[in-house]
Short mmCIF file of C-alpha atoms in Angstrom, two decimals:
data_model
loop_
_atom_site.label_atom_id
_atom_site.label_comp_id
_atom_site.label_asym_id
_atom_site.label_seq_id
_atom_site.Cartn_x
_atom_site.Cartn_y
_atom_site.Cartn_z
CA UNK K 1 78.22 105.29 78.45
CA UNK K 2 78.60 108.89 79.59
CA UNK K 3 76.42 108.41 82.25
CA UNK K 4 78.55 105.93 83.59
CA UNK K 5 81.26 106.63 86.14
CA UNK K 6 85.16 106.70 84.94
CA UNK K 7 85.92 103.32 86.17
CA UNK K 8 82.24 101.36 84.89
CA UNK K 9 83.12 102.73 81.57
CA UNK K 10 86.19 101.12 81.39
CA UNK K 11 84.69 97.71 82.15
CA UNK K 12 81.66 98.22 80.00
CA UNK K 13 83.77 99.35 77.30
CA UNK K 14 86.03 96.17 77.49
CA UNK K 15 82.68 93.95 77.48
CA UNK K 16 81.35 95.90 74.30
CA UNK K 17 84.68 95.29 72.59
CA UNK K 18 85.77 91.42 73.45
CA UNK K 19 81.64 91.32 73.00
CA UNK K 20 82.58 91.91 69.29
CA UNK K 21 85.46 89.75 68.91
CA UNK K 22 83.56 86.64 70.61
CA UNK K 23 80.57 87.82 67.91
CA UNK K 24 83.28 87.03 65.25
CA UNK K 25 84.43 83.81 66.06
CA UNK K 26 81.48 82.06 63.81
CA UNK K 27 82.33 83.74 60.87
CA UNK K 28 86.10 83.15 61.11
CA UNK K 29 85.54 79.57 61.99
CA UNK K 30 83.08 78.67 58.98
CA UNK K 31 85.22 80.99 56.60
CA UNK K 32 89.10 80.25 57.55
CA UNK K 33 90.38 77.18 56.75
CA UNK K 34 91.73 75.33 60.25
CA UNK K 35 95.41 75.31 59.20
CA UNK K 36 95.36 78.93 58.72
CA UNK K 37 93.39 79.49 61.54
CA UNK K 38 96.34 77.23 63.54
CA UNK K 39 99.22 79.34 62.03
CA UNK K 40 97.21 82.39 62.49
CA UNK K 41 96.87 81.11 66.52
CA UNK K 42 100.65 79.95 66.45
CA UNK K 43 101.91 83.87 65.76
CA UNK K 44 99.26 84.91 67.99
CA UNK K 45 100.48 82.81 70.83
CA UNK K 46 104.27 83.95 70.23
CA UNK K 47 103.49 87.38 70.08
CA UNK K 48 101.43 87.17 73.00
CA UNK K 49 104.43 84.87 74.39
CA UNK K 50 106.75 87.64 74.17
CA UNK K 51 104.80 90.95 75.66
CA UNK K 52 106.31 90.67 78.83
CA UNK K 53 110.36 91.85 76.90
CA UNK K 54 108.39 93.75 74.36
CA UNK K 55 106.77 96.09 77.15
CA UNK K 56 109.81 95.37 79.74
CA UNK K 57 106.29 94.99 81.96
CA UNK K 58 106.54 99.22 82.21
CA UNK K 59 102.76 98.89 81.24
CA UNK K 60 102.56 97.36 84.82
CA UNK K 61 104.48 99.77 86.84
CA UNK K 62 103.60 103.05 85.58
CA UNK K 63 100.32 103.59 87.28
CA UNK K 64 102.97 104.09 90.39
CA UNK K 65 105.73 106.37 88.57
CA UNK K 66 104.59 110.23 89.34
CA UNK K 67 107.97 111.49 87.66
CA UNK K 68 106.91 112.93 84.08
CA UNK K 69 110.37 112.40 82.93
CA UNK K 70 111.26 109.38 84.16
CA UNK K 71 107.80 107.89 82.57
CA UNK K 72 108.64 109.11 79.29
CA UNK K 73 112.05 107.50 79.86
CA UNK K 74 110.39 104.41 80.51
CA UNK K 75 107.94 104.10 78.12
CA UNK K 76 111.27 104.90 75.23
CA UNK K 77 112.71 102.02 76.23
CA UNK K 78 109.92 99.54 76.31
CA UNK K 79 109.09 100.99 72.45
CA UNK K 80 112.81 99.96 71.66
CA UNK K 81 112.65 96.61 72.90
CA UNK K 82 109.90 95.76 70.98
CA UNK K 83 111.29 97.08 67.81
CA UNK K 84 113.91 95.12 68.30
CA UNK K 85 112.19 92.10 68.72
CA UNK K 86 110.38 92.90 65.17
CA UNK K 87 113.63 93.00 63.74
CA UNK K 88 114.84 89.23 64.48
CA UNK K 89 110.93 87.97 63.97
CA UNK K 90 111.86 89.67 60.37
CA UNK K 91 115.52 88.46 60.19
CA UNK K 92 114.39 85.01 61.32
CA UNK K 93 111.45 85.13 59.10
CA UNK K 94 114.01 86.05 55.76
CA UNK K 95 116.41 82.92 57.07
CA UNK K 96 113.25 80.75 57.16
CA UNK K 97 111.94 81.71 53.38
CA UNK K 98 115.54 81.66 52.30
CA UNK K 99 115.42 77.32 53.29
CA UNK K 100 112.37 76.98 51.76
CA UNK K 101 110.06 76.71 54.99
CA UNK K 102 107.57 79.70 53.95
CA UNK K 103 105.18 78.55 56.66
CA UNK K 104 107.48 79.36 59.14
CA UNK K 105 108.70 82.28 57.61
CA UNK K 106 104.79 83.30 57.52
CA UNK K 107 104.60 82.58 61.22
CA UNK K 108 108.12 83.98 62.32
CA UNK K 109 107.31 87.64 60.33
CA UNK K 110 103.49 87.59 61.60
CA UNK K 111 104.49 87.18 65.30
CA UNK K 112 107.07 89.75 65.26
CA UNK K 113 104.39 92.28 63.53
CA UNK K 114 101.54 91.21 66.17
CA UNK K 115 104.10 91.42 68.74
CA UNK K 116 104.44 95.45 68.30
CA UNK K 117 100.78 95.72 67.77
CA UNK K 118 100.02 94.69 71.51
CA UNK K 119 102.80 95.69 73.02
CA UNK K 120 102.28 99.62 71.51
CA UNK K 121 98.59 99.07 72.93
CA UNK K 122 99.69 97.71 77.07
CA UNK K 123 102.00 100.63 76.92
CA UNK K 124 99.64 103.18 76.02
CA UNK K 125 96.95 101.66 78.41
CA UNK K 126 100.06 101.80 81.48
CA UNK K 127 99.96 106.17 80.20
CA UNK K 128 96.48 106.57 80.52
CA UNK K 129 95.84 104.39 84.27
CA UNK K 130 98.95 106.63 85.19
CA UNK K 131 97.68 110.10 84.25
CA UNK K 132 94.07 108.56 85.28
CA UNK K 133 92.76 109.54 82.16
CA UNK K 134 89.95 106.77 82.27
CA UNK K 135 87.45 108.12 80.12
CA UNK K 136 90.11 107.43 76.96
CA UNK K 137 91.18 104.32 78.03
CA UNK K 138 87.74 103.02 77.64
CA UNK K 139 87.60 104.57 74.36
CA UNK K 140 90.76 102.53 73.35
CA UNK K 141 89.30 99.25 74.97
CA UNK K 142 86.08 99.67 72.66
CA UNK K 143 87.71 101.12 69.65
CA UNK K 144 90.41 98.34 69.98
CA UNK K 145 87.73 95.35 69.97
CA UNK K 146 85.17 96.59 67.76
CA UNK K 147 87.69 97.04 64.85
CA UNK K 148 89.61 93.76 65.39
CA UNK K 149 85.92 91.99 64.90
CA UNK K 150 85.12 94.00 62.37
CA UNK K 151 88.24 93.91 59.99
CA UNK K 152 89.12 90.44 60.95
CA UNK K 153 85.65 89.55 59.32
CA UNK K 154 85.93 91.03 56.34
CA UNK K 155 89.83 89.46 55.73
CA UNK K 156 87.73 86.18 56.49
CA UNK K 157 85.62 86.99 53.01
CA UNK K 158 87.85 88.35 50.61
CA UNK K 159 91.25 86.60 52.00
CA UNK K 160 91.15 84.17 54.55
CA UNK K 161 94.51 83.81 55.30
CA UNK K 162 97.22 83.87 58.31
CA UNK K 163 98.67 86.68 57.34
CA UNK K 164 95.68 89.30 56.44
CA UNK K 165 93.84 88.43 59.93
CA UNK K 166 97.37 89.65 61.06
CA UNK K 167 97.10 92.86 58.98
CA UNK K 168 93.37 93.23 60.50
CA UNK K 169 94.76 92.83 64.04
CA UNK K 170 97.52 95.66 63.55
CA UNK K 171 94.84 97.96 61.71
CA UNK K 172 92.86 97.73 64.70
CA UNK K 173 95.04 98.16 67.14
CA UNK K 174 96.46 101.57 65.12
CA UNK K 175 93.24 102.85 65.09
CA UNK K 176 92.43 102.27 68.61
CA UNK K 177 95.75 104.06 69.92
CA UNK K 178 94.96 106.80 67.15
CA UNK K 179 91.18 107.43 68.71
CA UNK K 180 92.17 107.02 72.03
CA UNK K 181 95.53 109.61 72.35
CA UNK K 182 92.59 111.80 70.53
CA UNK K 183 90.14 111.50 73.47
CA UNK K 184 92.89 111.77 75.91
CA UNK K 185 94.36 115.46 74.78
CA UNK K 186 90.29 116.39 75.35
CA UNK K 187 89.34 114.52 78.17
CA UNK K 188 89.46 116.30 81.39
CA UNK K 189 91.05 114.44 84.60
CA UNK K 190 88.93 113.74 87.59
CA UNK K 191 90.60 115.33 90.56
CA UNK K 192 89.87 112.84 92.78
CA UNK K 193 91.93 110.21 90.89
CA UNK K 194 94.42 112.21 89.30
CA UNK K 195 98.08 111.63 90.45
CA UNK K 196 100.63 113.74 91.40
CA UNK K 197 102.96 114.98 88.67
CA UNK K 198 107.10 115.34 90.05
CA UNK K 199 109.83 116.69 88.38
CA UNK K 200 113.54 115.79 88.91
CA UNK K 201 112.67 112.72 90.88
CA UNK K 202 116.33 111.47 91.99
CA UNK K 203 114.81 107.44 92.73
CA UNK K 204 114.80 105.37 89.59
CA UNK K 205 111.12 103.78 90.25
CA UNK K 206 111.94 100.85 87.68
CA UNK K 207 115.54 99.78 88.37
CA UNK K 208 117.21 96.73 86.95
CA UNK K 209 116.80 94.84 90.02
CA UNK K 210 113.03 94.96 89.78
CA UNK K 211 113.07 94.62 86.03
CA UNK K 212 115.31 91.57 85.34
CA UNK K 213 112.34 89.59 87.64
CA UNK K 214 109.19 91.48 86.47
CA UNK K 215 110.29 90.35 82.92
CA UNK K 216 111.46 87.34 84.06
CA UNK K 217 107.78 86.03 85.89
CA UNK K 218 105.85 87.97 83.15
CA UNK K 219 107.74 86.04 80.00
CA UNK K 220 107.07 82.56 81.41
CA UNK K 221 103.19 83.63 82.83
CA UNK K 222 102.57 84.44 79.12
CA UNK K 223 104.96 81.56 78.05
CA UNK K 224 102.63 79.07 80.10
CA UNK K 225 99.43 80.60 78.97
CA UNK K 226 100.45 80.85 75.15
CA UNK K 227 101.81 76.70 75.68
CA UNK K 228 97.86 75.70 74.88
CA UNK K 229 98.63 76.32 71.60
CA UNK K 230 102.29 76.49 70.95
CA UNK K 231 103.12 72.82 72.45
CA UNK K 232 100.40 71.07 70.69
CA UNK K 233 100.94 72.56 67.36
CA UNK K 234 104.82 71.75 67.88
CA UNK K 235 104.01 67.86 68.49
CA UNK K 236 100.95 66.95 66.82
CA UNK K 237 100.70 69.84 64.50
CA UNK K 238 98.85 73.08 62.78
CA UNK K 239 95.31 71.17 63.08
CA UNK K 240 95.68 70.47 66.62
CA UNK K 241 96.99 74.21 67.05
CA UNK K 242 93.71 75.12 65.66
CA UNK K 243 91.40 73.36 67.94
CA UNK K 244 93.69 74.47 70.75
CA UNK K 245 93.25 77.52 69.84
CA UNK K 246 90.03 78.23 69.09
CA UNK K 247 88.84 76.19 72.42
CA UNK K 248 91.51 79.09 73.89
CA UNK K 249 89.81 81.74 71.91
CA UNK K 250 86.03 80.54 73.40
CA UNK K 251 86.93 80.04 76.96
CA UNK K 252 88.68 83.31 77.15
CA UNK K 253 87.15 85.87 74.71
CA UNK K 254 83.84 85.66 77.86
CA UNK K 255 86.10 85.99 80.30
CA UNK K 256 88.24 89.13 78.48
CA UNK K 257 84.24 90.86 78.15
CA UNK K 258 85.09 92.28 81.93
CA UNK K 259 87.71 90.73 83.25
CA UNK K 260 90.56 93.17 81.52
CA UNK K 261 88.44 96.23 82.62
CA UNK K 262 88.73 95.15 86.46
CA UNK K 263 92.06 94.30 86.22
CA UNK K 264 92.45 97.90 85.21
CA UNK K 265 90.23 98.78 87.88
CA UNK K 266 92.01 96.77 90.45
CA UNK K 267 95.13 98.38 89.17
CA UNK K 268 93.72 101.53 89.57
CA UNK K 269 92.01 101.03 93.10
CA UNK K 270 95.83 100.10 94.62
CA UNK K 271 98.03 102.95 93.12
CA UNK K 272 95.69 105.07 94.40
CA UNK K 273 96.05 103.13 98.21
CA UNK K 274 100.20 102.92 97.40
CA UNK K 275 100.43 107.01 97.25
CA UNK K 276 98.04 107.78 100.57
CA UNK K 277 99.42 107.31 103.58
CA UNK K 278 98.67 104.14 105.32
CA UNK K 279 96.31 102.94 102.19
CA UNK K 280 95.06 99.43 102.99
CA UNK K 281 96.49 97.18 99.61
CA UNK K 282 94.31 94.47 100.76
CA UNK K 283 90.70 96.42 101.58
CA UNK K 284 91.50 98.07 97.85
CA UNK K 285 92.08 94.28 96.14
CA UNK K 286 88.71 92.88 97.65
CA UNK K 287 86.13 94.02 95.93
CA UNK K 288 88.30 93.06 92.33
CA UNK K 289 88.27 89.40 93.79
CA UNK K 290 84.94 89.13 94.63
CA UNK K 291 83.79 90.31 91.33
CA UNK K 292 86.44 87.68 89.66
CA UNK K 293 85.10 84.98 91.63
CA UNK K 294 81.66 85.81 90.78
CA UNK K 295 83.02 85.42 86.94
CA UNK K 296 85.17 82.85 87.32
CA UNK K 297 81.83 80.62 88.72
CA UNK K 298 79.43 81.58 86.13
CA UNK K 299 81.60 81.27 83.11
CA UNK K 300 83.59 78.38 84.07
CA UNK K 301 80.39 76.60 84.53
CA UNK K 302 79.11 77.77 81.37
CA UNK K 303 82.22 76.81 78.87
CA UNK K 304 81.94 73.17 80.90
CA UNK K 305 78.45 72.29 80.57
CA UNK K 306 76.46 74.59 78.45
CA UNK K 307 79.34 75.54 75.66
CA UNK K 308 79.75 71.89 74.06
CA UNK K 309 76.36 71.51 73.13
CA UNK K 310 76.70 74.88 71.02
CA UNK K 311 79.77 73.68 69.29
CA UNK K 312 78.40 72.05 65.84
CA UNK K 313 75.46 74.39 65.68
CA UNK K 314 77.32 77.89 66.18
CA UNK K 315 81.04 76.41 64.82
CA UNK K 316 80.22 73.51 62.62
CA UNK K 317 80.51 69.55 62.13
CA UNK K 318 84.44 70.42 61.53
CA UNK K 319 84.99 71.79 65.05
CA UNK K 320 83.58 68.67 67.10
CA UNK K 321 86.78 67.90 68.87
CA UNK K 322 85.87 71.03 70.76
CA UNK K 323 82.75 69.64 72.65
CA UNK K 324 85.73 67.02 74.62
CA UNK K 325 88.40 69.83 75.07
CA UNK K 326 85.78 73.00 76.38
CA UNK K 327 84.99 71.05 79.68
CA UNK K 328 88.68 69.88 80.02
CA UNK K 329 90.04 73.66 80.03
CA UNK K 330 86.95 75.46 82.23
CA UNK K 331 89.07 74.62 85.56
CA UNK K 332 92.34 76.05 84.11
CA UNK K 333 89.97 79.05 82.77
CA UNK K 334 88.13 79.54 86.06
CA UNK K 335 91.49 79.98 88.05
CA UNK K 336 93.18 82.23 85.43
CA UNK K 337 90.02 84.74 86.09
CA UNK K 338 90.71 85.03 89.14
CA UNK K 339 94.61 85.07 89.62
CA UNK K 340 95.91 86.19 86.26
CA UNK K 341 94.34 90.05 86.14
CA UNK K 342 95.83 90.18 89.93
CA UNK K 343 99.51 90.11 88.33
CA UNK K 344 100.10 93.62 87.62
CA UNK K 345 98.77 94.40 90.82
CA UNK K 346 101.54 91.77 92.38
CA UNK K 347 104.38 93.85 90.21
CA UNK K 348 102.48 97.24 91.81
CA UNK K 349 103.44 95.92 95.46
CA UNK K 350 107.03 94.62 94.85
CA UNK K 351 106.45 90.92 94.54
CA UNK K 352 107.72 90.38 91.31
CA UNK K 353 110.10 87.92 92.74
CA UNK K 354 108.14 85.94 94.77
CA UNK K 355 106.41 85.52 91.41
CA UNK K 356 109.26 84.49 89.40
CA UNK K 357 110.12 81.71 91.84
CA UNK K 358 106.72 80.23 91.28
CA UNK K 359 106.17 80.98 87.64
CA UNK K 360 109.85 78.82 86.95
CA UNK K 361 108.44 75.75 88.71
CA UNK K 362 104.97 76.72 87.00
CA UNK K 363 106.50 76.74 83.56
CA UNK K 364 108.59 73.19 84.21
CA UNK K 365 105.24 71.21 85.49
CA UNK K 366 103.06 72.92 82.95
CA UNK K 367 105.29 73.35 79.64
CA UNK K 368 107.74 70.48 80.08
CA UNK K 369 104.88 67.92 81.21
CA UNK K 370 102.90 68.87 78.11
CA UNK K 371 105.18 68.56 76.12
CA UNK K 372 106.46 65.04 77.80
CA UNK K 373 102.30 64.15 77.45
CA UNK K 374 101.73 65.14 74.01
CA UNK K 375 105.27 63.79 72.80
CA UNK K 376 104.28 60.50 74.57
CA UNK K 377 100.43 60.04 73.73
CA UNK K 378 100.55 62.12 70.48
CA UNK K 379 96.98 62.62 70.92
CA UNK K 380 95.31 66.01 72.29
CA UNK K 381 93.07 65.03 74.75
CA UNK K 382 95.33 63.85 77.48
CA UNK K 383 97.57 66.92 76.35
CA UNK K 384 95.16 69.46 77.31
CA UNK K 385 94.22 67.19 80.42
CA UNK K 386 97.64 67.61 82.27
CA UNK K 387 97.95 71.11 80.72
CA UNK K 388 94.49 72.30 82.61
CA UNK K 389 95.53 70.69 85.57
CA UNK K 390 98.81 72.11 86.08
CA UNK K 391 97.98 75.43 84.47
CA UNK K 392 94.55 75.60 87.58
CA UNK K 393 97.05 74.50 90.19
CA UNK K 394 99.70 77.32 89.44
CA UNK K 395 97.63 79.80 89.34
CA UNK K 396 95.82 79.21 92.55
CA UNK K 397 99.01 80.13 94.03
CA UNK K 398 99.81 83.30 91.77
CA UNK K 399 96.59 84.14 93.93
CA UNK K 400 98.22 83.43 97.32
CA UNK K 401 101.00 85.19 96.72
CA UNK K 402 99.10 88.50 95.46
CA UNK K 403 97.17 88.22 98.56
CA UNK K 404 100.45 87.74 101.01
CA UNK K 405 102.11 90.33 99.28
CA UNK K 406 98.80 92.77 100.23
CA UNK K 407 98.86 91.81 103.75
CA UNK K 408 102.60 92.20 104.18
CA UNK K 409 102.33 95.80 102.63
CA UNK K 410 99.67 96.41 105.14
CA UNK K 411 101.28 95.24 108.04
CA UNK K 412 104.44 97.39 106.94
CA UNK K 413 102.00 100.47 106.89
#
């Protein structure tokens, strides 16, 4: 990997590790019992759910903040907000126990745990694409999936439960911000990427008026994303969580191999075009969306013809329900390669409200008409139908809008 330039060992490093947790799915499938598996995916999905006010989306905009002060300022308050959001997971997770629901209480306290664990890992991947200190983000990326694979694994053996693949997950993730702030205090900055450090900047880079919507379009893009899981297991239950879930984890642990590395990389690629002068947005966000295209093609074609056939013989018998609901979600996963990683990139160039407009309507067509679906047919199939559907359609214009928003920062330069 040392061969490799800065930015190709970030990608290859994000393959290696989501290589590992897509390795891993066979073991937890044969050893975790569905229902934990399902409450396992539920916290998962919350946690997930609520990044966008457990990171206040700085993770997004630092790449663009060259005041050291301001930064730090930043990145405080992001580390606050998700504390606080472990506190009422654990508060709500005490009321729960305290009425006798101890599976919610189980899912309430695991969410708000998992919740810190990725939001303390965006935020210290925001530090290192801002200081351009590539080389140890790709040691995080790697560190971060090999030891979630790993640890998850052997939970599955000795205690196959919701809550210790939770305690894997955090493990992991401490590790991988432990090895990584390591690498970073050796590794040495290429000065060709390397951004210009202020002090005493007077411009807040991050005011309210650009938060309030970044949050706002980022909580109900992770809201509709995390509804694959969340809606079904609300209406139909843990079981139906599970399958949901796992069919979630398949289509997108391929897709995560790369597509988080160029999403860094396209990340990257327009800070650097935002601080020249007269930087082309657009000419920078090309190659990213040829590349997702490519992967959107290939693996959405895989996961909807090739993928069922492997169900029984790599899950087992008790994960058939998967070869029906694989083909059903490889449009929704095809446009979500190449829209989704483009987000960040969106907040990067100011169209966080033009985002937020769509993501509202997004959530009441996708999240309210599953929900409607599932309540109505209270079967799964015609659930995820209308959810895939929905969920392609909105994101094929997240896409537009990233582009527009390119073009009109051109044209303005």
């Amino acid at each position: 990997m040392a061969k490799l330039g800065p930015r190709r060992q970030v990608v290859f490093a994000q393959a290696v590790g989501q290589l590992a947790v897509l390795a891993s799915t066979p073991v937890l499938s044969r050893l975790v019992p569905v229902g934990e598996l399902g409450q396992y995916q539920i916290a998962l999905a919350l946690a997930l759910a609520l990044q966008p006010v457990a990171t206040l989306r700085v993770d997004f905009v630092l790449p663009g903040v060259t005041d050291d002060h301001r930064a730090r300022r930043l990145v405080t308050r992001a580390h606050l907000s998700g504390l606080i959001l472990l506190l009422v997971a654990l508060s709500a997770g005490g009321i729960f126990w305290v009425l006798g629901r101890q599976q919610l209480a189980l899912i309430a306290c695991c969410a708000g745990v998992l919740t810190v664990a990725y939001s303390w890992l965006a935020l210290d991947g925001g530090e290192f694409l801002r200081a351009r200190r590539l080389r140890a983000l790709a040691v995080r990326n790697l560190v971060s999936g090999l030891a979630a694979a790993v640890l998850q694994c052997v939970v599955a053996v000795f205690a196959p439960t919701a809550v210790m693949l939770t305690v894997a997950i955090v493990l992991a993730r401490f590790a991988a911000v432990l090895l990584s702030r390591k690498a970073r205090d050796s590794d040495r900055r290429d000065k060709q990427v390397a951004p210009t450090m202020t002090k005493g900047d007077s411009v807040d880079p991050y005011p309210i008026r650009r938060m309030a919507p970044a949050v706002g379009t980022s909580l109900l893009d992770t809201l509709i994303m995390q509804s694959l899981v969340v809606v079904p297991g609300a209406a139909l239950g843990s079981e139906a969580a599970g399958y949901a879930g796992m069919s979630q984890r398949i289509t997108t642990s391929p897709a995560s191999l790369i597509v988080g590395g160029l999403s860094q990389v396209a990340q990257s690629h327009v800070a650097e075009a935002l601080r020249e002068p007269g930087g082309r947005a657009l000419q920078a966000l090309r190659p990213s969306i040829k590349h997702l295209t490519l992967v959107a093609v290939v693996l959405g074609f895989s996961v909807a013809v090739i993928a069922p056939h492997l169900v029984v013989p790599v899950l087992g018998a008790a994960w058939s329900p998967l070869e029906v609901l694989l083909p059903i979600t490889a449009p929704a996963l095809a446009m979500q390669i190449v829209s989704l990683p483009l987000v960040p990139v969106a907040m990067v160039l100011r169209a966080e409200t033009a985002l937020l407009r769509l993501n509202i309507f997004r959530f009441i067509a996708i999240v309210g008409g599953t929900a409607l679906v599932a309540a109505a047919s209270g079967e799964l199939v015609p659930t995820i139908i209308w959810w895939s559907v929905t969920t392609a359609l909105g994101y094929a214009g997240q896409l537009w809008i990233v582009i527009a928003s390119a073009r009109r920062h051109d044209r303005a330069n």
